[in-house]
Short mmCIF file of C-alpha atoms in Angstrom, two decimals:
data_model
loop_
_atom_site.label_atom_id
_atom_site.label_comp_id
_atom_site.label_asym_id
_atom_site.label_seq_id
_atom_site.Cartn_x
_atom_site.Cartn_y
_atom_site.Cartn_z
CA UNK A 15 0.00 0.00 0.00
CA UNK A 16 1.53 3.25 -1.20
CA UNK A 17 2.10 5.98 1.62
CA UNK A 18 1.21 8.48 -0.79
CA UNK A 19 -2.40 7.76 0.35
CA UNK A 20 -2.22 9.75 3.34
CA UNK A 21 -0.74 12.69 1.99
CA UNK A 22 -2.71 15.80 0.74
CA UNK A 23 -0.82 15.66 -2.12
CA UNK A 24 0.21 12.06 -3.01
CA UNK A 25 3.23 13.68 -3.52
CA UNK A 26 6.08 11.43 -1.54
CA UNK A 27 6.65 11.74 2.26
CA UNK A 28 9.69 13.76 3.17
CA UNK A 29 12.01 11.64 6.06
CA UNK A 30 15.42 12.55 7.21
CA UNK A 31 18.15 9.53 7.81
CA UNK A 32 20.30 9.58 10.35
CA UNK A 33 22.96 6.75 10.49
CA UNK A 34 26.82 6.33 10.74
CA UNK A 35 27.32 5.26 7.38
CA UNK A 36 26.46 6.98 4.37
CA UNK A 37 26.86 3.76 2.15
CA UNK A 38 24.08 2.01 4.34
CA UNK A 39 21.84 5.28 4.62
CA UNK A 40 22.46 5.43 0.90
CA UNK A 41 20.53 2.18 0.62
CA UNK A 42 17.57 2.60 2.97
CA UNK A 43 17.18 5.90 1.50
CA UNK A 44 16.85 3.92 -1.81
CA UNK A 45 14.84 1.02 -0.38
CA UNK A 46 12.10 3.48 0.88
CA UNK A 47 11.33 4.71 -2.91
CA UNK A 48 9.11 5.99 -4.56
CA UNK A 49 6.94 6.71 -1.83
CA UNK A 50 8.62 7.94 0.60
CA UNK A 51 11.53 10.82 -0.02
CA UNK A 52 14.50 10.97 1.64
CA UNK A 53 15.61 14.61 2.20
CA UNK A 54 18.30 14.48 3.91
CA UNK A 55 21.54 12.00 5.65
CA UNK A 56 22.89 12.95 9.01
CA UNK A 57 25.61 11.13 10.53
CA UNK A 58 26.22 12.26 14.00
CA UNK A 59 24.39 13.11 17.11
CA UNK A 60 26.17 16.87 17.50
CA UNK A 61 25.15 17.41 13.41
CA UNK A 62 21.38 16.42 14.12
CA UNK A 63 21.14 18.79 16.89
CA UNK A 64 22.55 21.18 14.59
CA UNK A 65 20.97 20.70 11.44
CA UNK A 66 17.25 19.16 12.62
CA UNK A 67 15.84 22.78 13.72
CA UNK A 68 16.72 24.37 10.32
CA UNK A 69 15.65 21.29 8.24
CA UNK A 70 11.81 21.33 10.85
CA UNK A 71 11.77 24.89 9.90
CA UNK A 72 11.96 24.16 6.10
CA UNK A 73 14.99 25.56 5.07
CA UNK A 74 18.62 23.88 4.40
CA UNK A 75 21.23 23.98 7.60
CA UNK A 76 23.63 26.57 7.20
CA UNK A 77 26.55 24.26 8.02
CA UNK A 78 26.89 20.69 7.50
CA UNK A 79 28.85 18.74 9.75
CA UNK A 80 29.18 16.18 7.22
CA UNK A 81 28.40 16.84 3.46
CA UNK A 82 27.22 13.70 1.41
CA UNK A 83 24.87 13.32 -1.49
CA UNK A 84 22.12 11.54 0.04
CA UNK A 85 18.86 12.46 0.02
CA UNK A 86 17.35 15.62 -2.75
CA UNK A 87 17.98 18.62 -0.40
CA UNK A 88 14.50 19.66 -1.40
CA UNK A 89 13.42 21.48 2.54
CA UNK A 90 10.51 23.74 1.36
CA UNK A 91 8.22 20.75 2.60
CA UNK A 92 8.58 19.73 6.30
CA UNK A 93 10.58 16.05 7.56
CA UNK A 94 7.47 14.16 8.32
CA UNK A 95 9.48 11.26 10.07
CA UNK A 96 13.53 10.79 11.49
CA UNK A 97 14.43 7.65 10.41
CA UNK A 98 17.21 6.50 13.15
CA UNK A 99 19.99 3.80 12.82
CA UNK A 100 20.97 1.12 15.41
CA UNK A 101 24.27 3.34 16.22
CA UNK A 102 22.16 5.57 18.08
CA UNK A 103 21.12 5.11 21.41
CA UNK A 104 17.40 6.39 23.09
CA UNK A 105 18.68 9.01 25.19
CA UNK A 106 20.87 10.33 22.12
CA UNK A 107 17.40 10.26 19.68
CA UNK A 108 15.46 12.22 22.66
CA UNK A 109 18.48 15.03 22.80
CA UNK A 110 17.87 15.09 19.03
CA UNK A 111 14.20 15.94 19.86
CA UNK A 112 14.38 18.40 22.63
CA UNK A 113 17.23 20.66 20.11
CA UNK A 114 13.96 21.05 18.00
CA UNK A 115 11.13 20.56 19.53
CA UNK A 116 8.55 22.97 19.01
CA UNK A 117 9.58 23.65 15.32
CA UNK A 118 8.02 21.32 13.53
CA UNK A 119 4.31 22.45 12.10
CA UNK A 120 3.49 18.87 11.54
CA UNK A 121 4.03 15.90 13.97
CA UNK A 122 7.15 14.22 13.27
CA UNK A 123 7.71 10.15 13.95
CA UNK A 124 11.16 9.20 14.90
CA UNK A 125 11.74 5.83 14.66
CA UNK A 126 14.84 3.87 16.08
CA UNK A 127 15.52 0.39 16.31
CA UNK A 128 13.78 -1.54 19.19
CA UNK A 129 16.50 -2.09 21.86
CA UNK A 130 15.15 -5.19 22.54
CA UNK A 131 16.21 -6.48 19.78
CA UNK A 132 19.84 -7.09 18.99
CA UNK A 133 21.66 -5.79 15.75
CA UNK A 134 21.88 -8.51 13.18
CA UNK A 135 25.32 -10.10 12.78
CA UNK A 136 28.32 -8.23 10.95
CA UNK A 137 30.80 -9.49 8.28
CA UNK A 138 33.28 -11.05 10.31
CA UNK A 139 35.71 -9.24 8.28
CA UNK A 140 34.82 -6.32 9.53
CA UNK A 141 33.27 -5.01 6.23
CA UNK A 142 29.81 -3.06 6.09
CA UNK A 143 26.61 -5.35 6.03
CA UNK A 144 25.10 -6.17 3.04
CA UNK A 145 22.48 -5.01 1.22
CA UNK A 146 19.84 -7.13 2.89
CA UNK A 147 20.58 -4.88 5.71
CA UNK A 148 19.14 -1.56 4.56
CA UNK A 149 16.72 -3.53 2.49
CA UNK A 150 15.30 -4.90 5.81
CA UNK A 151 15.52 -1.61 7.83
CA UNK A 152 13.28 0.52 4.66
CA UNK A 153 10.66 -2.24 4.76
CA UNK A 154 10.38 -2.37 8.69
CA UNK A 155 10.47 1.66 8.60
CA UNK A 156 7.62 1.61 5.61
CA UNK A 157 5.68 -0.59 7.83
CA UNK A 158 5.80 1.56 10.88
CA UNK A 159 5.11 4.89 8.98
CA UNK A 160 2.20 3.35 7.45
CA UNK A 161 0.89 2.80 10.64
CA UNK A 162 1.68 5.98 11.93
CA UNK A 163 0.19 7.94 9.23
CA UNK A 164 -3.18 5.66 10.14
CA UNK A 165 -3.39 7.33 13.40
CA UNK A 166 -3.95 6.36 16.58
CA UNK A 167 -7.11 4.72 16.84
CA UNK A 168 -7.68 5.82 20.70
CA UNK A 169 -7.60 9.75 19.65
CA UNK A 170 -9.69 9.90 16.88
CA UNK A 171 -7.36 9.16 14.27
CA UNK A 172 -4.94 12.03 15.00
CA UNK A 173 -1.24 11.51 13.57
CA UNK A 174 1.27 12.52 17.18
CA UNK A 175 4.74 13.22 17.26
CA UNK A 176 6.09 10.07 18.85
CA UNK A 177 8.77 7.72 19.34
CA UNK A 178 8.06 4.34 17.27
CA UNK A 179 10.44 1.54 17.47
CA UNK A 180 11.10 -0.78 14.15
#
């Protein structure tokens, strides 16, 4: 079921990525296609606190801590969802929220990987995982946005900025 459904203007929904590694956040951002837009790559907790406020407010950070080419750049429409990697703790993704929280104009899900479950098994050889990897987290991040964007059944429907683990 395409996400586009439960936008106002089928047009795709705008995340931000923020992982370690831009070869793996390279891949989720391309996993989540065509429905769901990845604007932007961040790659450290200091450079989210940073750059998240600017990016909520819909324009481009003035600085970035880490310059890549993933995601389109395009800010003029508002992050709808911080899609977190398993490098990043809980306390680490709630700093992230409290350097922007009241910015946003829409609610914002930030999903992270459930800490209860542990990280799937690395190369032995120390090299990055493979592309199963970021196939796996888009599709478990897809599912939980589609939920999300559902609403919350005991509320009336309403879409909340929350935590949501995948």
């Amino acid at each position: 079921m395409p996400l586009t459904q439960y936008t106002e203007t089928n047009a795709p929904l705008p995340v931000v990525i923020i992982g370690k590694r831009v070869e793996i956040g390279s891949a989720v951002a391309e996993g989540l296609l065509p429905d769901i837009e990845t604007i932007h790559f961040i790659q450290s907790l200091e450079a989210a606190c940073a750059e998240l406020p600017h990016i909520f407010a819909g324009h481009a950070p003035p600085e970035v801590s880490l310059p890549n080419n993933v995601g389109t750049h395009k800010y003029e429409r508002q992050s709808r969802a911080v899609i977190i990697g398993r490098a990043f703790l809980v306390e680490e993704v709630e700093e992230m929220r409290a350097s922007c929280a009241g910015i946003a104009k829409e609610p914002v899900a930030w999903l992270l990987n459930d800490p209860s479950v542990g990280p799937p098994p690395l190369p032995v050889d120390g090299a990055l995982p493979g592309p199963e990897y970021a196939l796996k987290a888009a599709v478990l991040a897809r599912e939980v946005l589609a939920q999300w964007l559902g609403g919350d059944a005991s509320d009336g429907g309403k879409v909340k900025d929350q935590v949501l683990f995948y």
